[in-house]
Amino acid sequence: MTTAIDRGAPAPEKTDNGRRGSHALRWWVLAVLGVAQLMVVLDATVVNIALPAAQQDLGFSDGDRQWVVTGYALAFGSLLLLGGRLSDLFGRRNTFIVGLIGFAGASAVGGAATSFEMLVAARVGQGVFGALLAPAALSLLTVTFTEPKERAKAFGIFGAVAGTGGAIGLLLGGMLTEWASWRWVMFVNLAFAAVALVGAVLLLAKHVVAERPKLDIPGTIVVTAALFGIVYGFSHAESTSWTNPVTLGFLFGGAALLAVFVWLETRVAHPLLPLRILLDRTRGGSYLTVFVMGIGMFAIFLFLTYYMQLSLGYSPIMTGVAFLPMVAGMIASSTTAPSLLLPRVGPKVVVAGGFLVAAAGMAWLTQIGLDTGYATHILPALVLMGLGLGGAMATAFQGATAGVHHEDAGVASAMINTSQQVGGSIGTALLSTIAASAATDYLATRNPDPLNVAQAAIESYTTSFWWATAIFVVGAAITAVLMPNTVPAPAEGELVLAH
């Protein structure tokens, strides 16, 4: 077995025959990592459409239903930093393979669930192994593609997968639920995992531990508890209220523990999250970009899904198909912006401009009504949002791991997943609360007849879209100030390819 890229060393010239072989291998590695990333990302939405069928089959209440979603989010969000550091310490290949096998096993248990408790336990298991898998995949990509042009294309494709996974999950969930059974939204992960596992075993070199791994135990415990508290606090706010004592306790407790974590990381010899990763302006701006996207994108997927199904009468499959223009827009911009625009205008312009284009699309959605046409109001908005968010996200994924040393690639990658997950949790709670208040306010001075109730739902959607528009505009302003306008430097290469 030979390796194509030596740690910290530049790649050989293309004139070498081994280089040509390793060049092809790198793109096969990207395909493997993309399949794994798609599995993790779409799992956040693919289950949502299947929930009503699962609820009817297993007989759990509306109040319990949220735990099928929350259980995954809590485990995934709170363990991501630990998963990222474990991939640095014990090898990205090892962590990636363990994550794949564990995720597939948890999915099989979920698909075969005979009770609500079994289903929730499986979702928690998916979250745990997803927290190993997601940062390992991104860090493998980081140390595999170090040549600037290839790196731009690779991160563009990977960013497209990450950005469109939610919309693909809606389509896939609708198809599987309508044509087969809700259980297949879980079983389908076995196919994704099998493909990625075969590729990982064949293509990725085995990790050799040069020194005894060291783990920041106090920091791990504190940040895991902090992220759990924050994610649970926002989830609890969605189902109760912002002033609920449990909500406030978890949110303030999580924030306090985050402060303790930062203090700890400045004093331990082997920090879980070295602060040098966050203090770099390119990386810090990239994490903030993904965080803001996580908040705003929630409005697209959740409220637009509600609108198309409940107000316009679309089936789950029609709803998924309706999102495809956004997927096409994200793929187009994420695969072209990093290679064409980023070297010419820099990340500041690409990210801030992407936010503004997405904000224009979101503002377009505020004009929807009870009998809105898809071609006039929804389609243009989805295309704009896809174009804007795709370019910004691909640039942020590249910037999030820019210039990191190989020993930090895993935890730097975990931070981008953590940012997206926490942002999504905030978006879920914040925008759901705002939407519910808008509907209540609309009906406060009107008779609750069917027409007014239907219009109240429209008011809730458009209000959330206006807030999401504002969030994207604020994101554009902050990144324009914070992010430097220099092209991100690649990370160090490492022993990742085998043939």
CSV table of C-alpha atoms in Angstrom, one decimal:
chain,number,residue,atom,x,y,z
A,1,MET,CA,0.0,0.0,0.0
A,2,THR,CA,1.4,3.4,-0.9
A,3,THR,CA,0.3,6.9,0.0
A,4,ALA,CA,-0.2,9.8,-2.3
A,5,ILE,CA,0.1,12.8,0.0
A,6,ASP,CA,2.7,13.1,2.8
A,7,ARG,CA,1.8,15.0,6.0
A,8,GLY,CA,2.7,18.6,5.7
A,9,ALA,CA,4.4,18.1,2.3
A,10,PRO,CA,3.3,19.5,-1.0
A,11,ALA,CA,1.8,17.1,-3.5
A,12,PRO,CA,4.0,15.8,-6.3
A,13,GLU,CA,3.8,17.2,-9.7
A,14,LYS,CA,1.1,15.9,-12.1
A,15,THR,CA,3.8,14.6,-14.4
A,16,ASP,CA,4.3,11.6,-12.0
A,17,ASN,CA,2.2,8.6,-12.8
A,18,GLY,CA,1.4,8.0,-9.2
A,19,ARG,CA,0.1,11.6,-9.1
A,20,ARG,CA,-2.4,10.9,-11.8
A,21,GLY,CA,-3.6,7.8,-10.0
A,22,SER,CA,-3.9,9.7,-6.8
A,23,HIS,CA,-5.7,12.5,-8.6
A,24,ALA,CA,-8.5,10.1,-9.6
A,25,LEU,CA,-8.5,8.6,-6.1
A,26,ARG,CA,-9.1,12.0,-4.5
A,27,TRP,CA,-12.3,12.5,-6.5
A,28,TRP,CA,-13.5,9.0,-5.5
A,29,VAL,CA,-12.8,9.9,-1.9
A,30,LEU,CA,-14.9,13.0,-2.4
A,31,ALA,CA,-17.8,10.8,-3.7
A,32,VAL,CA,-17.5,8.6,-0.6
A,33,LEU,CA,-17.4,11.6,1.8
A,34,GLY,CA,-20.3,13.2,-0.1
A,35,VAL,CA,-22.5,10.1,0.3
A,36,ALA,CA,-21.8,10.0,4.1
A,37,GLN,CA,-22.5,13.7,4.5
A,38,LEU,CA,-25.7,13.5,2.5
A,39,MET,CA,-26.8,10.6,4.8
A,40,VAL,CA,-26.2,12.7,7.9
A,41,VAL,CA,-27.7,16.0,6.6
A,42,LEU,CA,-30.9,14.6,5.0
A,43,ASP,CA,-31.6,12.6,8.2
A,44,ALA,CA,-32.5,15.9,9.9
A,45,THR,CA,-35.5,16.3,7.5
A,46,VAL,CA,-36.3,12.9,6.0
A,47,VAL,CA,-37.9,11.7,9.2
A,48,ASN,CA,-40.1,14.8,9.6
A,49,ILE,CA,-42.4,13.8,6.7
A,50,ALA,CA,-42.6,10.2,8.0
A,51,LEU,CA,-43.5,11.2,11.6
A,52,PRO,CA,-47.3,11.2,11.2
A,53,ALA,CA,-47.2,7.7,9.7
A,54,ALA,CA,-44.8,6.5,12.5
A,55,GLN,CA,-47.0,8.1,15.1
A,56,GLN,CA,-50.1,6.3,13.8
A,57,ASP,CA,-48.2,3.0,13.6
A,58,LEU,CA,-46.5,3.1,17.0
A,59,GLY,CA,-49.3,5.0,18.8
A,60,PHE,CA,-47.4,7.8,20.5
A,61,SER,CA,-48.9,11.2,21.4
A,62,ASP,CA,-48.4,14.6,19.7
A,63,GLY,CA,-46.5,15.8,22.8
A,64,ASP,CA,-44.1,12.9,22.5
A,65,ARG,CA,-43.6,13.3,18.7
A,66,GLN,CA,-41.0,16.1,19.0
A,67,TRP,CA,-38.6,13.7,20.8
A,68,VAL,CA,-38.1,11.8,17.6
A,69,VAL,CA,-36.5,15.0,16.2
A,70,THR,CA,-35.1,16.5,19.4
A,71,GLY,CA,-33.4,13.2,20.4
A,72,TYR,CA,-31.3,13.3,17.3
A,73,ALA,CA,-30.6,17.0,17.6
A,74,LEU,CA,-29.5,16.8,21.2
A,75,ALA,CA,-27.1,13.9,20.7
A,76,PHE,CA,-25.7,15.3,17.4
A,77,GLY,CA,-25.3,18.9,18.6
A,78,SER,CA,-23.8,18.2,22.0
A,79,LEU,CA,-21.2,15.6,20.9
A,80,LEU,CA,-19.9,17.2,17.7
A,81,LEU,CA,-16.8,18.8,19.2
A,82,LEU,CA,-15.9,15.6,21.0
A,83,GLY,CA,-16.4,13.7,17.7
A,84,GLY,CA,-14.2,16.1,15.9
A,85,ARG,CA,-11.4,15.8,18.5
A,86,LEU,CA,-11.6,12.0,18.5
A,87,SER,CA,-11.1,12.0,14.8
A,88,ASP,CA,-7.9,14.1,15.3
A,89,LEU,CA,-6.6,11.8,18.1
A,90,PHE,CA,-7.5,8.3,16.8
A,91,GLY,CA,-7.5,8.9,13.1
A,92,ARG,CA,-10.1,10.3,10.7
A,93,ARG,CA,-10.4,7.0,8.8
A,94,ASN,CA,-11.0,5.0,12.0
A,95,THR,CA,-13.5,7.5,13.3
A,96,PHE,CA,-15.3,7.8,9.9
A,97,ILE,CA,-15.7,4.0,9.7
A,98,VAL,CA,-16.9,3.6,13.3
A,99,GLY,CA,-19.4,6.4,12.6
A,100,LEU,CA,-20.7,4.8,9.4
A,101,ILE,CA,-21.2,1.4,11.1
A,102,GLY,CA,-22.8,2.9,14.2
A,103,PHE,CA,-25.1,5.2,12.2
A,104,ALA,CA,-26.2,2.2,10.0
A,105,GLY,CA,-26.8,0.1,13.1
A,106,ALA,CA,-28.9,2.8,14.8
A,107,SER,CA,-30.9,3.3,11.5
A,108,ALA,CA,-31.6,-0.5,11.4
A,109,VAL,CA,-32.9,-0.4,14.9
A,110,GLY,CA,-35.1,2.6,14.1
A,111,GLY,CA,-36.6,1.0,11.1
A,112,ALA,CA,-37.4,-2.1,13.1
A,113,ALA,CA,-38.8,-0.1,16.0
A,114,THR,CA,-41.8,-1.7,17.8
A,115,SER,CA,-42.3,1.1,20.3
A,116,PHE,CA,-41.8,4.9,20.7
A,117,GLU,CA,-39.0,4.4,23.2
A,118,MET,CA,-37.1,2.1,20.7
A,119,LEU,CA,-37.5,4.7,17.9
A,120,VAL,CA,-36.2,7.6,20.1
A,121,ALA,CA,-33.3,5.5,21.3
A,122,ALA,CA,-32.4,4.8,17.7
A,123,ARG,CA,-32.6,8.5,16.8
A,124,VAL,CA,-30.3,9.3,19.8
A,125,GLY,CA,-27.9,6.6,18.5
A,126,GLN,CA,-27.9,8.2,15.0
A,127,GLY,CA,-27.1,11.5,16.6
A,128,VAL,CA,-24.2,10.0,18.6
A,129,PHE,CA,-22.6,8.3,15.6
A,130,GLY,CA,-23.4,11.2,13.3
A,131,ALA,CA,-21.3,13.4,15.6
A,132,LEU,CA,-18.4,11.1,14.9
A,133,LEU,CA,-19.1,10.9,11.2
A,134,ALA,CA,-19.8,14.5,10.1
A,135,PRO,CA,-16.5,16.1,11.4
A,136,ALA,CA,-14.5,13.2,10.2
A,137,ALA,CA,-15.9,13.5,6.7
A,138,LEU,CA,-15.2,17.2,6.4
A,139,SER,CA,-11.7,16.9,8.0
A,140,LEU,CA,-10.8,14.1,5.5
A,141,LEU,CA,-11.9,16.4,2.7
A,142,THR,CA,-9.8,19.2,4.2
A,143,VAL,CA,-6.5,17.2,4.3
A,144,THR,CA,-7.2,15.4,0.9
A,145,PHE,CA,-7.6,18.5,-1.3
A,146,THR,CA,-4.8,21.0,-0.7
A,147,GLU,CA,-4.3,22.2,-4.3
A,148,PRO,CA,-6.2,25.5,-4.6
A,149,LYS,CA,-8.2,24.8,-7.8
A,150,GLU,CA,-9.1,21.3,-6.8
A,151,ARG,CA,-9.9,22.4,-3.3
A,152,ALA,CA,-12.4,25.0,-4.5
A,153,LYS,CA,-14.2,22.5,-6.7
A,154,ALA,CA,-14.2,19.8,-3.9
A,155,PHE,CA,-15.6,22.2,-1.3
A,156,GLY,CA,-18.1,23.5,-3.7
A,157,ILE,CA,-19.5,20.0,-4.3
A,158,PHE,CA,-19.4,19.1,-0.6
A,159,GLY,CA,-21.1,22.4,0.3
A,160,ALA,CA,-23.8,21.7,-2.3
A,161,VAL,CA,-24.4,18.3,-0.6
A,162,ALA,CA,-24.6,19.9,2.8
A,163,GLY,CA,-26.9,22.7,1.7
A,164,THR,CA,-29.3,20.6,-0.4
A,165,GLY,CA,-29.5,17.6,1.9
A,166,GLY,CA,-32.4,19.1,3.8
A,167,ALA,CA,-34.5,19.6,0.6
A,168,ILE,CA,-33.5,16.2,-0.7
A,169,GLY,CA,-34.6,14.7,2.6
A,170,LEU,CA,-38.1,16.2,2.1
A,171,LEU,CA,-38.4,14.6,-1.3
A,172,LEU,CA,-36.9,11.3,-0.3
A,173,GLY,CA,-39.0,11.2,2.9
A,174,GLY,CA,-42.2,11.8,0.9
A,175,MET,CA,-41.4,9.2,-1.7
A,176,LEU,CA,-40.5,6.5,0.8
A,177,THR,CA,-43.4,7.2,3.1
A,178,GLU,CA,-46.0,7.3,0.2
A,179,TRP,CA,-44.6,4.4,-1.8
A,180,ALA,CA,-43.3,2.1,0.8
A,181,SER,CA,-43.4,2.7,4.6
A,182,TRP,CA,-42.2,5.2,7.1
A,183,ARG,CA,-39.7,2.6,8.2
A,184,TRP,CA,-37.8,3.0,5.0
A,185,VAL,CA,-36.7,6.5,5.9
A,186,MET,CA,-34.5,4.7,8.4
A,187,PHE,CA,-33.6,1.6,6.4
A,188,VAL,CA,-32.5,3.7,3.4
A,189,ASN,CA,-29.4,4.8,5.5
A,190,LEU,CA,-28.1,1.2,5.3
A,191,ALA,CA,-27.6,1.6,1.5
A,192,PHE,CA,-25.9,5.0,2.0
A,193,ALA,CA,-23.6,3.6,4.7
A,194,ALA,CA,-22.7,0.4,2.8
A,195,VAL,CA,-21.5,2.4,-0.3
A,196,ALA,CA,-19.5,4.8,1.9
A,197,LEU,CA,-18.1,2.0,4.0
A,198,VAL,CA,-16.8,0.1,1.0
A,199,GLY,CA,-15.2,3.3,-0.4
A,200,ALA,CA,-13.6,4.2,2.9
A,201,VAL,CA,-12.0,0.7,3.4
A,202,LEU,CA,-10.7,0.7,-0.2
A,203,LEU,CA,-9.6,4.3,-0.6
A,204,LEU,CA,-8.4,5.7,2.8
A,205,ALA,CA,-5.1,4.8,4.3
A,206,LYS,CA,-4.9,3.4,7.8
A,207,HIS,CA,-4.0,5.8,10.5
A,208,VAL,CA,-0.7,5.3,12.4
A,209,VAL,CA,-0.6,6.8,15.8
A,210,ALA,CA,2.7,8.7,16.3
A,211,GLU,CA,2.1,9.5,19.9
A,212,ARG,CA,-0.3,8.6,22.7
A,213,PRO,CA,-3.5,10.5,22.2
A,214,LYS,CA,-4.5,13.1,24.9
A,215,LEU,CA,-8.0,14.2,25.5
A,216,ASP,CA,-9.2,17.3,27.4
A,217,ILE,CA,-11.6,15.5,29.8
A,218,PRO,CA,-12.8,18.6,31.7
A,219,GLY,CA,-13.3,20.6,28.6
A,220,THR,CA,-15.2,17.7,26.9
A,221,ILE,CA,-17.6,17.3,29.8
A,222,VAL,CA,-18.2,21.0,30.2
A,223,VAL,CA,-18.8,21.8,26.5
A,224,THR,CA,-21.0,18.7,26.0
A,225,ALA,CA,-23.2,19.8,28.9
A,226,ALA,CA,-23.2,23.4,27.5
A,227,LEU,CA,-24.3,22.4,24.0
A,228,PHE,CA,-26.9,20.0,25.4
A,229,GLY,CA,-28.3,22.7,27.6
A,230,ILE,CA,-28.5,25.2,24.7
A,231,VAL,CA,-30.0,22.8,22.2
A,232,TYR,CA,-32.5,21.5,24.7
A,233,GLY,CA,-33.4,24.9,26.0
A,234,PHE,CA,-34.4,26.1,22.5
A,235,SER,CA,-36.2,22.9,21.8
A,236,HIS,CA,-38.1,23.3,25.1
A,237,ALA,CA,-39.0,26.9,24.2
A,238,GLU,CA,-40.6,25.8,21.0
A,239,SER,CA,-43.0,23.4,22.8
A,240,THR,CA,-43.6,25.7,25.9
A,241,SER,CA,-42.5,29.3,26.1
A,242,TRP,CA,-39.5,31.5,26.4
A,243,THR,CA,-40.3,32.4,30.0
A,244,ASN,CA,-40.7,28.8,31.1
A,245,PRO,CA,-38.4,28.1,34.1
A,246,VAL,CA,-37.0,24.9,32.5
A,247,THR,CA,-36.3,26.8,29.2
A,248,LEU,CA,-34.5,29.6,31.0
A,249,GLY,CA,-32.6,27.3,33.2
A,250,PHE,CA,-31.2,25.3,30.4
A,251,LEU,CA,-30.4,28.3,28.2
A,252,PHE,CA,-28.7,30.3,31.0
A,253,GLY,CA,-27.0,27.2,32.3
A,254,GLY,CA,-25.7,26.3,28.8
A,255,ALA,CA,-24.4,29.9,28.3
A,256,ALA,CA,-22.6,29.9,31.6
A,257,LEU,CA,-21.0,26.5,30.9
A,258,LEU,CA,-19.8,27.8,27.5
A,259,ALA,CA,-18.1,30.7,29.4
A,260,VAL,CA,-16.5,28.1,31.7
A,261,PHE,CA,-15.4,26.1,28.7
A,262,VAL,CA,-13.6,29.1,27.1
A,263,TRP,CA,-11.9,29.8,30.4
A,264,LEU,CA,-10.8,26.1,30.7
A,265,GLU,CA,-9.4,26.1,27.1
A,266,THR,CA,-7.0,28.9,27.9
A,267,ARG,CA,-5.5,26.8,30.8
A,268,VAL,CA,-5.3,23.2,29.7
A,269,ALA,CA,-2.2,21.7,28.0
A,270,HIS,CA,-4.2,19.9,25.3
A,271,PRO,CA,-7.5,21.8,24.7
A,272,LEU,CA,-10.5,20.2,23.1
A,273,LEU,CA,-11.0,23.3,21.0
A,274,PRO,CA,-7.8,25.4,20.7
A,275,LEU,CA,-8.9,29.0,20.7
A,276,ARG,CA,-6.5,29.7,17.8
A,277,ILE,CA,-9.1,28.0,15.6
A,278,LEU,CA,-11.8,30.5,16.5
A,279,LEU,CA,-9.7,33.6,16.6
A,280,ASP,CA,-8.7,33.5,13.0
A,281,ARG,CA,-11.0,35.9,11.2
A,282,THR,CA,-11.6,33.7,8.1
A,283,ARG,CA,-12.5,30.7,10.2
A,284,GLY,CA,-14.6,32.8,12.7
A,285,GLY,CA,-16.5,34.5,9.9
A,286,SER,CA,-17.1,31.1,8.3
A,287,TYR,CA,-18.6,29.6,11.5
A,288,LEU,CA,-20.8,32.7,11.9
A,289,THR,CA,-21.9,32.3,8.3
A,290,VAL,CA,-23.1,28.7,8.8
A,291,PHE,CA,-24.7,29.7,12.1
A,292,VAL,CA,-26.8,32.4,10.6
A,293,MET,CA,-27.7,30.2,7.6
A,294,GLY,CA,-28.9,27.5,10.1
A,295,ILE,CA,-31.3,30.0,11.7
A,296,GLY,CA,-32.7,31.4,8.4
A,297,MET,CA,-32.9,28.2,6.4
A,298,PHE,CA,-35.2,26.7,8.9
A,299,ALA,CA,-37.9,29.1,7.7
A,300,ILE,CA,-37.5,27.8,4.1
A,301,PHE,CA,-37.8,24.2,4.9
A,302,LEU,CA,-40.4,24.2,7.7
A,303,PHE,CA,-42.8,27.0,6.9
A,304,LEU,CA,-42.7,26.7,3.1
A,305,THR,CA,-43.4,22.9,3.5
A,306,TYR,CA,-46.4,23.8,5.7
A,307,TYR,CA,-47.6,26.3,3.2
A,308,MET,CA,-47.4,24.1,0.2
A,309,GLN,CA,-49.0,21.1,1.9
A,310,LEU,CA,-51.6,22.8,4.2
A,311,SER,CA,-52.5,25.9,2.2
A,312,LEU,CA,-51.9,24.8,-1.4
A,313,GLY,CA,-52.7,21.1,-0.9
A,314,TYR,CA,-49.5,19.6,-2.3
A,315,SER,CA,-48.7,16.0,-1.5
A,316,PRO,CA,-45.4,15.2,0.3
A,317,ILE,CA,-43.8,14.1,-3.0
A,318,MET,CA,-45.1,17.2,-4.8
A,319,THR,CA,-43.6,19.3,-2.0
A,320,GLY,CA,-40.2,17.6,-2.4
A,321,VAL,CA,-40.2,18.2,-6.1
A,322,ALA,CA,-41.2,21.8,-5.6
A,323,PHE,CA,-37.9,22.3,-3.7
A,324,LEU,CA,-35.8,21.0,-6.5
A,325,PRO,CA,-35.2,24.4,-8.2
A,326,MET,CA,-33.6,25.5,-5.0
A,327,VAL,CA,-31.4,22.4,-5.0
A,328,ALA,CA,-30.4,23.2,-8.6
A,329,GLY,CA,-29.5,26.8,-7.6
A,330,MET,CA,-27.4,25.7,-4.7
A,331,ILE,CA,-25.5,23.1,-6.8
A,332,ALA,CA,-24.9,25.7,-9.6
A,333,SER,CA,-23.6,28.4,-7.2
A,334,SER,CA,-21.7,26.2,-4.8
A,335,THR,CA,-19.7,24.5,-7.6
A,336,THR,CA,-18.9,27.7,-9.5
A,337,ALA,CA,-18.6,30.5,-6.9
A,338,PRO,CA,-15.5,29.0,-5.0
A,339,SER,CA,-13.6,28.5,-8.2
A,340,LEU,CA,-14.7,31.5,-10.3
A,341,LEU,CA,-15.7,34.2,-7.9
A,342,LEU,CA,-13.6,33.5,-4.8
A,343,PRO,CA,-10.2,34.1,-6.4
A,344,ARG,CA,-11.4,37.3,-8.0
A,345,VAL,CA,-13.4,39.1,-5.4
A,346,GLY,CA,-12.5,37.3,-2.1
A,347,PRO,CA,-14.7,35.5,0.5
A,348,LYS,CA,-16.1,38.8,2.0
A,349,VAL,CA,-17.9,39.7,-1.2
A,350,VAL,CA,-19.0,36.1,-2.0
A,351,VAL,CA,-20.5,35.4,1.4
A,352,ALA,CA,-22.1,38.9,2.0
A,353,GLY,CA,-23.4,38.9,-1.6
A,354,GLY,CA,-24.8,35.4,-1.2
A,355,PHE,CA,-26.6,36.5,2.0
A,356,LEU,CA,-28.2,39.4,0.2
A,357,VAL,CA,-29.3,37.3,-2.8
A,358,ALA,CA,-30.9,34.8,-0.4
A,359,ALA,CA,-32.5,37.7,1.5
A,360,ALA,CA,-34.1,38.9,-1.8
A,361,GLY,CA,-35.5,35.4,-2.4
A,362,MET,CA,-36.8,35.2,1.2
A,363,ALA,CA,-38.4,38.7,0.8
A,364,TRP,CA,-40.1,37.5,-2.4
A,365,LEU,CA,-41.8,34.7,-0.3
A,366,THR,CA,-43.4,37.2,1.9
A,367,GLN,CA,-45.8,38.0,-0.9
A,368,ILE,CA,-47.5,34.6,-0.8
A,369,GLY,CA,-51.3,34.3,-0.3
A,370,LEU,CA,-54.0,31.7,-0.1
A,371,ASP,CA,-54.1,31.1,-3.9
A,372,THR,CA,-50.5,32.0,-4.9
A,373,GLY,CA,-49.1,30.5,-8.1
A,374,TYR,CA,-46.0,28.4,-7.8
A,375,ALA,CA,-44.4,29.8,-10.9
A,376,THR,CA,-44.9,33.5,-9.9
A,377,HIS,CA,-44.1,33.5,-6.2
A,378,ILE,CA,-42.4,30.3,-5.0
A,379,LEU,CA,-40.2,29.3,-7.9
A,380,PRO,CA,-38.3,32.6,-8.3
A,381,ALA,CA,-37.8,32.8,-4.5
A,382,LEU,CA,-36.4,29.3,-4.3
A,383,VAL,CA,-34.0,29.9,-7.2
A,384,LEU,CA,-32.7,33.1,-5.6
A,385,MET,CA,-32.2,31.5,-2.2
A,386,GLY,CA,-30.5,28.5,-3.8
A,387,LEU,CA,-28.0,30.7,-5.7
A,388,GLY,CA,-27.3,32.9,-2.7
A,389,LEU,CA,-27.0,30.3,0.0
A,390,GLY,CA,-25.0,27.8,-2.2
A,391,GLY,CA,-22.2,30.2,-2.9
A,392,ALA,CA,-22.0,31.5,0.6
A,393,MET,CA,-22.1,28.0,2.2
A,394,ALA,CA,-19.4,26.5,-0.1
A,395,THR,CA,-17.1,29.5,0.7
A,396,ALA,CA,-17.8,29.1,4.4
A,397,PHE,CA,-17.0,25.4,4.4
A,398,GLN,CA,-13.7,26.1,2.7
A,399,GLY,CA,-12.9,29.0,5.0
A,400,ALA,CA,-13.8,27.0,8.2
A,401,THR,CA,-10.8,24.7,7.8
A,402,ALA,CA,-8.5,27.3,6.1
A,403,GLY,CA,-4.9,27.0,7.3
A,404,VAL,CA,-5.5,24.5,10.1
A,405,HIS,CA,-2.8,22.1,11.1
A,406,HIS,CA,-3.5,18.5,10.5
A,407,GLU,CA,-3.9,17.8,14.2
A,408,ASP,CA,-6.7,20.4,14.4
A,409,ALA,CA,-8.6,19.5,11.2
A,410,GLY,CA,-11.2,17.3,13.0
A,411,VAL,CA,-12.3,19.8,15.6
A,412,ALA,CA,-12.2,22.7,13.1
A,413,SER,CA,-14.6,20.7,11.0
A,414,ALA,CA,-16.7,19.9,14.0
A,415,MET,CA,-17.2,23.6,14.7
A,416,ILE,CA,-18.9,24.1,11.3
A,417,ASN,CA,-21.4,21.3,12.0
A,418,THR,CA,-21.9,22.6,15.6
A,419,SER,CA,-22.6,26.1,14.2
A,420,GLN,CA,-25.1,24.8,11.8
A,421,GLN,CA,-26.8,22.6,14.4
A,422,VAL,CA,-27.1,25.3,17.1
A,423,GLY,CA,-28.2,27.8,14.5
A,424,GLY,CA,-30.9,25.4,13.4
A,425,SER,CA,-32.1,24.9,17.0
A,426,ILE,CA,-32.3,28.6,17.5
A,427,GLY,CA,-34.2,29.0,14.2
A,428,THR,CA,-36.6,26.3,15.1
A,429,ALA,CA,-37.5,27.8,18.5
A,430,LEU,CA,-37.3,31.5,17.5
A,431,LEU,CA,-39.2,31.4,14.2
A,432,SER,CA,-41.9,28.9,15.5
A,433,THR,CA,-42.6,31.2,18.4
A,434,ILE,CA,-42.8,34.3,16.1
A,435,ALA,CA,-45.1,32.4,13.7
A,436,ALA,CA,-47.4,31.3,16.4
A,437,SER,CA,-47.7,34.8,17.8
A,438,ALA,CA,-48.4,36.2,14.4
A,439,ALA,CA,-51.3,33.8,13.9
A,440,THR,CA,-52.7,34.5,17.3
A,441,ASP,CA,-52.5,38.3,16.8
A,442,TYR,CA,-54.3,38.0,13.5
A,443,LEU,CA,-57.2,36.1,15.0
A,444,ALA,CA,-57.4,38.2,18.1
A,445,THR,CA,-59.7,40.8,16.4
A,446,ARG,CA,-61.4,38.5,13.9
A,447,ASN,CA,-64.0,35.7,13.9
A,448,PRO,CA,-62.2,32.3,13.8
A,449,ASP,CA,-64.1,31.2,10.6
A,450,PRO,CA,-62.3,28.9,8.2
A,451,LEU,CA,-61.2,31.7,5.9
A,452,ASN,CA,-59.7,33.8,8.7
A,453,VAL,CA,-58.0,30.7,10.2
A,454,ALA,CA,-56.4,29.9,6.8
A,455,GLN,CA,-55.3,33.6,6.4
A,456,ALA,CA,-53.8,33.5,9.9
A,457,ALA,CA,-51.6,30.6,8.8
A,458,ILE,CA,-50.5,32.7,5.9
A,459,GLU,CA,-49.7,35.6,8.3
A,460,SER,CA,-47.6,33.3,10.4
A,461,TYR,CA,-45.6,32.1,7.4
A,462,THR,CA,-45.0,35.6,5.9
A,463,THR,CA,-44.0,37.0,9.3
A,464,SER,CA,-41.4,34.2,9.7
A,465,PHE,CA,-40.1,34.9,6.2
A,466,TRP,CA,-39.7,38.6,7.0
A,467,TRP,CA,-37.7,37.7,10.1
A,468,ALA,CA,-35.6,35.3,8.1
A,469,THR,CA,-35.0,38.1,5.5
A,470,ALA,CA,-33.7,40.4,8.3
A,471,ILE,CA,-31.5,37.6,9.7
A,472,PHE,CA,-29.9,37.1,6.3
A,473,VAL,CA,-29.3,40.9,5.9
A,474,VAL,CA,-27.7,41.1,9.3
A,475,GLY,CA,-25.6,38.1,8.4
A,476,ALA,CA,-24.4,39.9,5.3
A,477,ALA,CA,-23.5,43.0,7.3
A,478,ILE,CA,-21.6,41.1,10.0
A,479,THR,CA,-19.6,39.0,7.6
A,480,ALA,CA,-18.8,42.1,5.5
A,481,VAL,CA,-17.2,43.6,8.6
A,482,LEU,CA,-15.7,40.5,10.2
A,483,MET,CA,-14.4,38.4,7.3
A,484,PRO,CA,-11.1,39.4,5.6
A,485,ASN,CA,-11.1,39.5,1.8
A,486,THR,CA,-8.2,37.2,1.2
A,487,VAL,CA,-8.6,33.7,-0.4
A,488,PRO,CA,-8.5,31.0,2.4
A,489,ALA,CA,-5.2,29.1,2.6
A,490,PRO,CA,-5.5,25.4,2.3
A,491,ALA,CA,-5.0,23.1,5.3
A,492,GLU,CA,-2.0,20.9,5.7
A,493,GLY,CA,-2.1,17.6,3.7
A,494,GLU,CA,-2.0,14.3,5.5
A,495,LEU,CA,-1.8,10.5,4.8
A,496,VAL,CA,-5.3,10.0,3.6
A,497,LEU,CA,-5.2,8.2,0.2
A,498,ALA,CA,-4.3,4.6,-0.4
A,499,HIS,CA,-4.1,2.5,-3.6
